[in-house]
């Protein structure tokens, strides 16, 4: 069921969005050669505790997960493209790291993700990160009253095609509110003018994620981490936004 938020409820979601942005900014600064994925998870966990927030991930156990997730971050490296389960892997020079983070603050959820290169970047990695960030920007621009859900999906897919990347539509954006995942599903490709009319009060997480060489994925033996089928690298960008009469509001915006 799709739930529309009142202006007061959207305001009540701002603290969660601001905290998610704060944590992702700290993680981006902390990610360096030699730092392990578990160390990043520990830092986020400590910030959650200090803030009195609640992780959306620790007990999360959807049908596609082998067990409850057990950590507070998704940390996906190189050909791991989504749902990366933190482990003892130490980041190396040139690694492409995507971090996805969602928490509840005062009963409201915010969800966001970013991708960074650790150490010396490859041009191809910077390009796929740029593509996801550009796709996120145009998706947000399309998230206005009077448009339809398909306009958002089509905008994301058009960016992917312009970069020459295929699009996987198994996982995409979603509704956000009291829970992390709700209706509607927002695929990263679609047809303009189709689907749900966008109305004030709709709060959704938009999350373009692209792989450079394939649209096929498989699940790691850890039961969670999703990898590209051909070993190509991927990137992931995400914001939680609210659709309002005055235009889209990015609840998880990070300071530049």
XYZ file of N, CA and C in Angstrom:
768
model
N 0.838 -1.198 0.000
C 0.000 0.000 0.000
C 0.873 1.249 0.000
N 0.527 2.215 -0.831
C 1.272 3.469 -0.914
C 0.700 4.457 0.082
N 1.569 5.000 0.931
C 1.147 5.962 1.942
C 1.719 7.332 1.615
N 0.859 8.342 1.587
C 1.304 9.711 1.377
C 1.519 10.390 2.724
N 2.601 11.122 2.848
C 2.942 11.796 4.102
C 2.381 13.218 4.098
N 1.990 13.674 5.265
C 1.585 15.060 5.427
C 2.835 15.939 5.467
N 2.686 17.250 5.247
C 3.846 18.139 5.390
C 4.528 18.007 6.755
N 3.740 17.820 7.806
C 4.324 17.667 9.141
C 5.127 16.370 9.245
N 4.634 15.315 8.621
C 5.362 14.045 8.655
C 6.661 14.128 7.850
N 6.626 14.836 6.737
C 7.860 15.015 5.970
C 8.886 15.786 6.800
N 8.446 16.795 7.515
C 9.352 17.525 8.404
C 9.918 16.599 9.479
N 9.067 15.682 9.977
C 9.517 14.751 11.015
C 10.543 13.762 10.483
N 10.612 13.592 9.167
C 11.592 12.686 8.565
C 12.954 13.346 8.368
N 13.018 14.650 8.468
C 14.271 15.358 8.210
C 15.420 14.926 9.134
N 15.190 14.733 10.454
C 16.306 14.311 11.295
C 16.932 12.989 10.869
N 16.113 12.034 10.439
C 16.654 10.763 9.960
C 17.503 10.990 8.716
N 17.003 11.808 7.794
C 17.760 12.094 6.584
C 19.083 12.776 6.872
N 19.052 13.742 7.786
C 20.280 14.461 8.132
C 21.297 13.531 8.783
N 20.819 12.613 9.616
C 21.740 11.684 10.281
C 22.348 10.706 9.277
N 21.553 10.186 8.375
C 22.081 9.291 7.341
C 23.152 10.014 6.528
N 22.896 11.262 6.173
C 23.888 12.042 5.426
C 25.163 12.225 6.225
N 25.018 12.492 7.518
C 26.185 12.677 8.391
C 27.039 11.413 8.454
N 26.394 10.265 8.596
C 27.142 9.010 8.703
C 27.850 8.691 7.387
N 27.166 8.843 6.270
C 27.800 8.548 4.988
C 28.981 9.478 4.717
N 28.865 10.729 5.125
C 29.988 11.660 4.976
C 31.183 11.196 5.803
N 30.934 10.752 7.029
C 32.013 10.252 7.885
C 32.650 9.000 7.310
N 31.825 8.115 6.771
C 32.348 6.874 6.193
C 33.187 7.154 4.957
N 32.757 8.102 4.140
C 33.513 8.478 2.940
C 34.889 8.992 3.317
N 34.954 9.769 4.388
C 36.237 10.312 4.844
C 37.116 9.237 5.468
N 36.490 8.236 6.078
C 37.232 7.194 6.800
C 37.716 6.082 5.885
N 37.059 5.900 4.751
C 37.433 4.826 3.837
C 38.809 5.113 3.246
N 39.764 4.235 3.516
C 41.146 4.436 3.073
C 41.826 3.088 2.925
N 42.952 3.080 2.243
C 43.717 1.850 2.062
C 44.038 1.242 3.427
N 43.746 -0.024 3.598
C 44.038 -0.724 4.840
C 42.881 -0.798 5.816
N 41.861 0.048 5.638
C 40.683 0.017 6.509
C 39.807 -1.160 6.092
N 39.330 -1.915 7.073
C 38.493 -3.071 6.737
C 37.017 -2.676 6.671
N 36.253 -3.498 5.989
C 34.817 -3.256 5.892
C 34.149 -3.342 7.261
N 34.655 -4.221 8.108
C 34.103 -4.323 9.465
C 34.407 -3.078 10.286
N 35.542 -2.432 10.021
C 35.853 -1.185 10.721
C 34.893 -0.075 10.310
N 34.553 -0.031 9.041
C 33.553 0.946 8.599
C 32.205 0.668 9.254
N 31.832 -0.600 9.319
C 30.566 -0.987 9.949
C 30.568 -0.608 11.432
N 31.705 -0.803 12.085
C 31.814 -0.457 13.505
C 31.645 1.039 13.728
N 32.256 1.851 12.855
C 32.119 3.299 12.972
C 30.655 3.708 12.848
N 29.955 3.168 11.841
C 28.542 3.495 11.674
C 27.720 3.037 12.874
N 28.060 1.847 13.393
C 27.335 1.315 14.550
C 27.501 2.234 15.759
N 28.708 2.736 15.968
C 28.962 3.638 17.091
C 28.183 4.943 16.937
N 28.116 5.454 15.718
C 27.359 6.689 15.480
C 25.870 6.465 15.701
N 25.369 5.303 15.312
C 23.959 4.966 15.560
C 23.669 4.953 17.053
N 24.568 4.321 17.812
C 24.385 4.223 19.263
C 24.382 5.609 19.904
N 25.332 6.445 19.498
C 25.439 7.782 20.073
C 24.207 8.631 19.761
N 23.642 8.403 18.588
C 22.476 9.199 18.171
C 21.171 8.662 18.751
N 21.185 7.415 19.212
C 19.954 6.800 19.683
C 19.044 6.382 18.551
N 19.646 6.132 17.384
C 18.889 5.695 16.213
C 18.758 4.174 16.213
N 18.043 3.643 15.243
C 17.853 2.202 15.112
C 18.232 1.770 13.702
N 19.115 0.772 13.605
C 19.508 0.273 12.301
C 18.337 -0.424 11.616
N 18.212 -0.228 10.301
C 17.210 -0.941 9.522
C 17.738 -2.261 8.977
N 19.026 -2.521 9.181
C 19.667 -3.663 8.535
C 19.894 -4.877 9.432
N 20.204 -4.669 10.699
C 20.693 -5.772 11.537
C 19.753 -6.968 11.511
N 18.488 -6.743 11.725
C 17.528 -7.846 11.764
C 16.794 -8.037 10.439
N 17.225 -7.367 9.412
C 16.544 -7.423 8.118
C 16.742 -8.790 7.482
N 15.618 -9.443 7.131
C 15.694 -10.796 6.569
C 14.599 -10.977 5.527
N 14.791 -10.393 4.339
C 13.822 -10.594 3.259
C 13.993 -11.962 2.625
N 13.157 -12.267 1.674
C 13.182 -13.597 1.051
C 14.479 -13.857 0.302
N 15.136 -12.798 -0.188
C 16.358 -13.015 -0.964
C 17.612 -13.079 -0.096
N 17.490 -12.873 1.209
C 18.637 -12.951 2.112
C 18.719 -14.307 2.784
N 19.954 -14.828 2.937
C 20.120 -16.165 3.501
C 19.814 -16.215 4.993
N 19.968 -15.073 5.681
C 19.778 -15.004 7.132
C 19.613 -13.533 7.486
N 19.269 -13.209 8.739
C 19.251 -11.800 9.118
C 20.601 -11.146 8.805
N 20.579 -9.916 8.316
C 21.776 -9.292 7.769
C 22.898 -9.167 8.803
N 22.567 -8.718 10.012
C 23.544 -8.758 11.099
C 24.522 -7.602 11.176
N 24.465 -6.642 10.263
C 25.355 -5.480 10.273
C 24.542 -4.235 9.981
N 25.183 -3.050 10.088
C 24.453 -1.796 9.911
C 24.737 -1.134 8.567
N 25.690 -1.675 7.791
C 26.035 -1.134 6.479
C 25.986 -2.218 5.420
N 25.704 -1.816 4.189
C 26.036 -2.633 3.028
C 27.322 -2.048 2.444
N 28.361 -2.866 2.337
C 29.648 -2.416 1.813
C 30.002 -3.291 0.618
N 29.879 -2.739 -0.572
C 30.065 -3.501 -1.802
C 31.331 -3.008 -2.507
N 32.236 -3.928 -2.821
C 33.544 -3.559 -3.369
C 33.722 -4.159 -4.761
N 34.079 -3.296 -5.714
C 34.438 -3.682 -7.078
C 33.292 -4.398 -7.786
N 33.401 -5.713 -8.028
C 32.332 -6.427 -8.729
C 31.172 -6.781 -7.811
N 31.301 -6.544 -6.505
C 30.145 -6.607 -5.594
C 29.379 -5.304 -5.794
N 28.114 -5.407 -6.155
C 27.396 -4.215 -6.597
C 26.249 -3.797 -5.673
N 25.727 -4.717 -4.887
C 24.635 -4.406 -3.959
C 24.704 -5.350 -2.762
N 24.178 -4.879 -1.639
C 23.938 -5.707 -0.451
C 25.211 -6.359 0.093
N 26.356 -5.698 -0.101
C 27.614 -6.279 0.349
C 27.657 -6.471 1.857
N 27.850 -7.703 2.296
C 27.908 -8.025 3.720
C 29.298 -7.678 4.251
N 29.406 -6.779 5.229
C 30.731 -6.408 5.741
C 31.501 -7.617 6.260
N 32.799 -7.604 5.988
C 33.687 -8.673 6.454
C 35.060 -8.085 6.721
N 36.053 -8.933 6.920
C 37.385 -8.471 7.280
C 38.235 -7.981 6.126
N 37.665 -7.859 4.938
C 38.439 -7.401 3.781
C 38.996 -6.001 4.033
N 40.309 -5.823 3.815
C 40.970 -4.526 3.952
C 41.017 -3.845 2.591
N 40.537 -2.623 2.536
C 40.480 -1.886 1.282
C 41.874 -1.698 0.683
N 41.930 -1.832 -0.640
C 43.192 -1.724 -1.365
C 43.171 -0.515 -2.293
N 44.363 -0.115 -2.722
C 44.479 1.002 -3.636
C 43.696 0.718 -4.917
N 42.794 1.634 -5.276
C 42.006 1.492 -6.491
C 40.674 0.799 -6.323
N 40.338 0.351 -5.125
C 39.042 -0.301 -4.916
C 37.895 0.683 -5.133
N 36.842 0.178 -5.738
C 35.595 0.929 -5.906
C 34.619 0.452 -4.829
N 34.320 1.327 -3.880
C 33.499 0.987 -2.715
C 32.154 1.697 -2.789
N 31.076 0.922 -2.652
C 29.735 1.481 -2.507
C 29.226 1.187 -1.103
N 28.659 2.208 -0.471
C 28.145 2.080 0.898
C 26.677 2.476 0.911
N 25.830 1.604 1.439
C 24.387 1.833 1.537
C 24.027 1.803 3.019
N 23.201 2.766 3.460
C 22.945 2.931 4.891
C 21.520 3.416 5.106
N 20.822 2.775 6.037
C 19.457 3.184 6.376
C 19.233 3.022 7.871
N 18.592 4.027 8.461
C 18.264 3.961 9.890
C 16.893 4.574 10.127
N 16.399 4.305 11.317
C 15.176 4.931 11.796
C 15.529 5.876 12.935
N 15.034 7.103 12.855
C 15.198 8.094 13.920
C 13.802 8.570 14.316
N 13.474 8.390 15.574
C 12.152 8.777 16.081
C 11.027 8.148 15.263
N 11.274 6.924 14.789
C 10.238 6.176 14.101
C 10.146 6.412 12.608
N 11.019 7.278 12.064
C 11.016 7.552 10.629
C 12.324 7.117 10.001
N 12.234 6.549 8.797
C 13.397 5.959 8.130
C 13.922 6.888 7.042
N 15.252 6.858 6.861
C 15.900 7.464 5.695
C 16.927 6.475 5.169
N 17.163 6.533 3.865
C 17.987 5.534 3.179
C 18.804 6.244 2.109
N 20.116 5.987 2.063
C 20.960 6.655 1.080
C 22.194 5.816 0.806
N 22.849 6.074 -0.324
C 24.054 5.338 -0.701
C 24.973 6.224 -1.522
N 26.268 5.896 -1.471
C 27.251 6.590 -2.296
C 28.349 5.617 -2.701
N 29.101 6.004 -3.714
C 30.237 5.206 -4.173
C 31.471 6.086 -4.238
N 32.617 5.525 -3.844
C 33.886 6.250 -3.857
C 34.987 5.312 -4.320
N 36.078 5.905 -4.815
C 37.276 5.142 -5.137
C 38.288 5.360 -4.018
N 38.872 4.284 -3.545
C 39.884 4.344 -2.493
C 41.256 4.438 -3.160
N 41.997 5.482 -2.817
C 43.336 5.617 -3.381
C 43.309 6.064 -4.825
N 44.113 5.414 -5.661
C 44.294 5.804 -7.058
C 43.097 5.368 -7.901
N 42.394 6.313 -8.536
C 41.180 5.931 -9.273
C 41.475 5.444 -10.683
N 40.609 4.556 -11.168
C 40.568 4.196 -12.574
C 39.543 5.094 -13.262
N 39.841 5.486 -14.488
C 38.909 6.347 -15.221
C 37.544 5.679 -15.369
N 37.540 4.360 -15.615
C 36.278 3.649 -15.797
C 35.437 3.658 -14.523
N 36.088 3.613 -13.363
C 35.351 3.646 -12.098
C 34.748 5.021 -11.852
N 35.522 6.070 -12.120
C 34.995 7.424 -11.955
C 33.816 7.653 -12.895
N 33.885 7.053 -14.069
C 32.820 7.227 -15.062
C 31.521 6.576 -14.612
N 31.593 5.359 -14.050
C 30.358 4.699 -13.636
C 29.778 5.374 -12.394
N 30.646 5.885 -11.513
C 30.137 6.660 -10.374
C 29.422 7.902 -10.876
N 30.070 8.608 -11.804
C 29.466 9.812 -12.385
C 28.106 9.506 -13.004
N 28.014 8.358 -13.686
C 26.750 7.988 -14.322
C 25.634 7.810 -13.306
N 25.928 7.130 -12.195
C 24.882 6.924 -11.188
C 24.486 8.240 -10.538
N 25.457 9.124 -10.314
C 25.144 10.413 -9.696
C 24.315 11.286 -10.647
N 24.664 11.265 -11.928
C 23.885 12.024 -12.909
C 22.475 11.458 -13.015
N 22.362 10.125 -13.023
C 21.045 9.499 -13.096
C 20.201 9.857 -11.882
N 20.827 9.920 -10.717
C 20.101 10.306 -9.507
C 19.611 11.748 -9.626
N 20.454 12.627 -10.149
C 20.060 14.030 -10.301
C 18.855 14.168 -11.226
N 18.885 13.472 -12.374
C 17.764 13.629 -13.320
C 16.510 12.937 -12.797
N 16.691 11.877 -12.016
C 15.532 11.218 -11.399
C 14.851 12.153 -10.414
N 15.656 12.855 -9.637
C 15.085 13.811 -8.680
C 14.370 14.931 -9.421
N 14.958 15.413 -10.511
C 14.323 16.472 -11.300
C 12.970 16.023 -11.858
N 12.861 14.724 -12.152
C 11.606 14.200 -12.711
C 10.552 13.921 -11.650
N 10.940 13.985 -10.379
C 10.037 13.629 -9.277
C 9.191 14.829 -8.870
N 8.302 15.221 -9.772
C 7.461 16.391 -9.530
C 5.993 16.020 -9.712
N 5.159 16.745 -9.009
C 3.714 16.538 -9.111
C 3.282 16.736 -10.562
N 2.489 15.806 -11.064
C 2.024 15.856 -12.443
C 2.732 14.860 -13.334
N 3.963 14.475 -12.957
C 4.645 13.404 -13.671
C 4.161 12.057 -13.162
N 4.671 11.004 -13.768
C 4.352 9.645 -13.352
C 5.637 8.905 -12.983
N 5.457 7.791 -12.287
C 6.605 7.015 -11.837
C 7.498 6.616 -13.017
N 6.874 6.312 -14.144
C 7.642 5.937 -15.316
C 8.573 7.031 -15.800
N 8.244 8.297 -15.527
C 9.116 9.395 -15.926
C 10.430 9.358 -15.148
N 10.358 8.970 -13.867
C 11.569 8.822 -13.060
C 12.406 7.664 -13.584
N 11.755 6.525 -13.785
C 12.474 5.343 -14.258
C 13.102 5.591 -15.632
N 12.349 6.229 -16.519
C 12.858 6.498 -17.862
C 14.062 7.426 -17.823
N 14.039 8.410 -16.925
C 15.161 9.344 -16.816
C 16.435 8.616 -16.394
N 16.300 7.686 -15.446
C 17.463 6.915 -14.996
C 17.984 6.042 -16.132
N 17.083 5.337 -16.785
C 17.480 4.445 -17.862
C 18.133 5.173 -19.025
N 17.672 6.375 -19.307
C 18.259 7.145 -20.408
C 19.714 7.495 -20.114
N 20.003 7.850 -18.868
C 21.396 8.135 -18.507
C 22.254 6.887 -18.664
N 21.752 5.761 -18.174
C 22.511 4.515 -18.309
C 22.833 4.233 -19.771
N 21.835 4.355 -20.639
C 22.064 4.092 -22.066
C 23.057 5.064 -22.674
N 23.017 6.325 -22.225
C 23.933 7.319 -22.785
C 25.391 7.001 -22.435
N 25.602 6.282 -21.340
C 26.944 5.861 -20.946
C 27.289 4.478 -21.496
N 26.323 3.820 -22.118
C 26.564 2.490 -22.655
C 26.457 1.379 -21.640
N 25.737 1.625 -20.527
C 25.601 0.612 -19.480
C 24.240 -0.079 -19.574
N 24.185 -1.391 -19.416
C 22.903 -2.085 -19.314
C 22.264 -1.802 -17.946
N 20.993 -2.096 -17.824
C 20.279 -1.811 -16.575
C 19.614 -3.064 -16.038
N 19.873 -3.359 -14.767
C 19.187 -4.428 -14.057
C 17.992 -3.816 -13.325
N 16.813 -4.396 -13.492
C 15.610 -3.848 -12.860
C 15.083 -4.713 -11.714
N 15.887 -5.723 -11.309
C 15.447 -6.548 -10.177
C 15.394 -5.742 -8.886
N 16.376 -4.858 -8.717
C 16.447 -4.038 -7.508
C 16.486 -2.571 -7.927
N 15.737 -1.744 -7.203
C 15.690 -0.328 -7.543
C 15.192 0.479 -6.367
N 14.594 1.611 -6.674
C 14.080 2.469 -5.619
C 12.804 1.927 -5.001
N 12.332 2.617 -3.964
C 11.206 2.091 -3.177
C 10.636 3.171 -2.283
N 9.430 2.921 -1.821
C 8.823 3.804 -0.845
C 9.547 3.742 0.491
N 9.526 4.860 1.223
C 10.174 4.963 2.538
C 9.216 5.674 3.488
N 9.208 5.233 4.737
C 8.367 5.885 5.730
C 8.687 5.366 7.110
N 7.738 4.686 7.712
C 7.992 4.044 9.010
C 8.860 2.803 8.828
N 8.836 2.234 7.610
C 9.657 1.073 7.271
C 10.627 1.451 6.158
N 11.684 0.647 6.027
C 12.710 0.941 5.023
C 12.206 0.704 3.608
N 11.484 -0.380 3.397
C 11.024 -0.725 2.055
C 9.507 -0.771 2.019
N 8.944 -0.008 1.117
C 7.501 -0.019 0.924
C 7.173 0.256 -0.526
N 5.898 0.305 -0.830
C 5.466 0.646 -2.182
C 5.613 2.150 -2.398
N 5.883 2.564 -3.628
C 6.000 1.757 -4.837
C 7.443 1.334 -5.114
N 7.603 0.281 -5.923
C 8.923 -0.063 -6.457
C 9.242 0.913 -7.581
N 10.495 1.391 -7.617
C 10.915 2.352 -8.639
C 12.055 1.734 -9.448
N 11.750 1.065 -10.558
C 12.804 0.446 -11.355
C 13.701 1.495 -12.007
N 14.913 1.073 -12.356
C 15.891 1.992 -12.939
C 15.812 2.053 -14.463
N 14.719 1.624 -15.026
C 14.406 1.803 -16.440
C 12.891 1.709 -16.575
N 12.346 2.438 -17.529
C 10.904 2.412 -17.701
C 10.482 3.293 -18.858
N 9.177 3.466 -19.001
C 8.624 4.255 -20.096
C 8.005 5.533 -19.545
N 8.335 6.663 -20.122
C 7.758 7.922 -19.632
C 6.247 7.947 -19.801
N 5.588 8.655 -18.909
C 4.147 8.803 -18.999
C 3.358 7.617 -18.513
N 4.042 6.614 -17.983
C 3.369 5.406 -17.509
C 3.473 5.309 -15.984
N 2.586 4.528 -15.400
C 2.688 4.209 -13.987
C 1.999 5.192 -13.072
N 2.296 5.068 -11.806
C 1.659 5.824 -10.734
C 1.808 7.340 -10.932
N 0.715 8.099 -10.846
C 0.846 9.561 -10.845
C 1.565 10.020 -9.571
N 2.490 10.945 -9.713
C 3.246 11.444 -8.565
C 2.437 12.517 -7.853
N 2.222 12.285 -6.542
C 1.389 13.183 -5.754
C 2.164 13.736 -4.576
N 1.780 14.903 -4.072
C 2.451 15.459 -2.892
C 2.358 14.486 -1.717
N 3.446 14.330 -1.003
C 3.469 13.445 0.150
C 4.086 12.093 -0.125
N 4.372 11.795 -1.397
C 5.044 10.528 -1.707
C 6.523 10.651 -1.351
N 7.006 9.749 -0.506
C 8.415 9.727 -0.118
C 9.027 8.440 -0.636
N 10.078 8.583 -1.430
C 10.694 7.434 -2.080
C 12.213 7.541 -2.023
N 12.848 6.384 -2.022
C 14.297 6.309 -2.188
C 14.564 6.006 -3.656
N 15.346 6.862 -4.293
C 15.749 6.655 -5.682
C 17.179 6.157 -5.670
N 17.450 5.035 -6.372
C 18.797 4.471 -6.264
C 19.297 3.855 -7.570
N 19.774 4.698 -8.472
C 20.423 4.158 -9.660
C 21.685 3.377 -9.285
N 21.814 2.173 -9.817
C 23.050 1.406 -9.674
C 23.312 0.735 -11.020
N 24.522 0.894 -11.494
C 24.878 0.386 -12.811
C 26.126 -0.482 -12.728
N 26.175 -1.485 -13.582
C 27.380 -2.280 -13.793
C 27.897 -1.961 -15.187
N 29.196 -1.964 -15.356
C 29.751 -1.485 -16.611
C 29.596 -2.475 -17.762
N 29.433 -3.773 -17.466
C 29.479 -4.747 -18.545
C 28.311 -5.687 -18.677
N 27.383 -5.685 -17.727
C 26.311 -6.679 -17.740
C 25.123 -6.159 -16.944
N 23.968 -6.805 -17.137
C 22.820 -6.531 -16.268
C 22.486 -7.747 -15.415
N 23.378 -8.742 -15.414
C 23.139 -9.978 -14.678
C 23.962 -10.021 -13.394
N 23.347 -10.565 -12.339
C 24.005 -10.642 -11.036
C 23.869 -12.053 -10.465
N 24.715 -12.349 -9.496
C 24.578 -13.609 -8.757
C 24.881 -13.345 -7.294
N 24.466 -14.251 -6.432
C 24.636 -14.082 -4.991
C 25.880 -14.810 -4.508
N 26.686 -14.097 -3.728
C 27.889 -14.639 -3.116
C 27.543 -15.794 -2.166
N 28.537 -16.628 -1.820
C 28.293 -17.673 -0.821
C 27.858 -17.137 0.541
N 28.131 -15.833 0.826
C 27.684 -15.287 2.113
C 26.170 -15.132 2.185
N 25.478 -15.368 1.070
C 24.022 -15.328 1.065
C 23.428 -13.948 0.900
N 24.261 -12.918 0.769
C 23.766 -11.551 0.663
C 24.385 -10.760 -0.490
N 25.715 -10.748 -0.545
C 26.407 -9.893 -1.498
C 26.042 -10.256 -2.932
N 25.643 -9.266 -3.708
C 25.312 -9.462 -5.112
C 26.478 -8.980 -5.972
N 26.918 -9.847 -6.892
C 28.056 -9.525 -7.758
C 27.628 -9.540 -9.221
N 28.363 -8.776 -10.034
C 28.116 -8.784 -11.465
C 28.501 -10.144 -12.033
N 27.729 -10.606 -12.985
C 27.934 -11.951 -13.516
C 29.244 -12.075 -14.268
N 29.722 -10.965 -14.842
C 30.943 -11.022 -15.649
C 32.159 -10.440 -14.944
N 32.031 -10.087 -13.660
C 33.157 -9.537 -12.917
C 33.378 -8.045 -13.116
N 32.525 -7.400 -13.901
C 32.683 -5.960 -14.100
C 32.263 -5.210 -12.840
N 32.783 -4.006 -12.710
C 32.528 -3.216 -11.503
C 31.221 -2.438 -11.610
N 30.736 -2.020 -10.446
C 29.500 -1.257 -10.418
C 29.534 -0.154 -9.390
N 28.594 0.779 -9.501
C 28.473 1.887 -8.558
C 27.001 2.094 -8.218
N 26.765 2.841 -7.146
C 25.419 2.949 -6.568
C 25.292 4.317 -5.908
N 24.261 5.061 -6.280
C 23.958 6.345 -5.645
C 22.484 6.361 -5.261
N 22.184 6.935 -4.092
C 20.801 6.883 -3.599
C 20.513 8.060 -2.690
N 19.302 8.598 -2.816
C 18.781 9.587 -1.874
C 17.324 9.263 -1.556
N 16.913 9.623 -0.351
C 15.495 9.619 0.011
C 14.933 10.998 -0.271
N 13.857 11.049 -1.046
C 13.276 12.339 -1.415
C 11.780 12.357 -1.088
N 11.275 13.558 -0.887
C 9.841 13.765 -0.692
C 9.320 14.599 -1.855
N 8.210 14.178 -2.436
C 7.563 14.942 -3.500
C 6.582 15.910 -2.850
N 6.746 17.193 -3.132
C 5.895 18.232 -2.543
C 5.370 19.150 -3.640
N 4.407 19.976 -3.295
C 3.869 20.948 -4.251
C 4.956 21.898 -4.735
N 5.949 22.152 -3.887
C 7.033 23.058 -4.250
C 8.190 22.396 -4.955
N 8.073 21.092 -5.237
C 9.147 20.364 -5.897
C 9.746 19.309 -4.991
N 10.687 18.519 -5.513
C 11.271 17.444 -4.714
C 12.178 17.980 -3.609
N 12.088 17.361 -2.441
C 12.934 17.710 -1.297
C 13.855 16.510 -1.015
N 15.171 16.735 -1.059
C 16.135 15.667 -0.816
C 16.402 15.598 0.683
N 15.851 14.583 1.333
C 15.947 14.483 2.791
C 17.325 14.022 3.243
N 18.067 13.350 2.383
C 19.392 12.811 2.749
C 20.528 13.590 2.101
N 20.284 14.835 1.715
C 21.314 15.644 1.054
C 22.534 15.795 1.956
N 23.716 15.604 1.371
C 24.970 15.752 2.101
C 25.584 17.111 1.805
N 26.305 17.637 2.770
C 26.994 18.919 2.573
C 28.073 18.759 1.525
N 28.199 19.746 0.657
C 29.221 19.684 -0.394
C 30.564 20.098 0.198
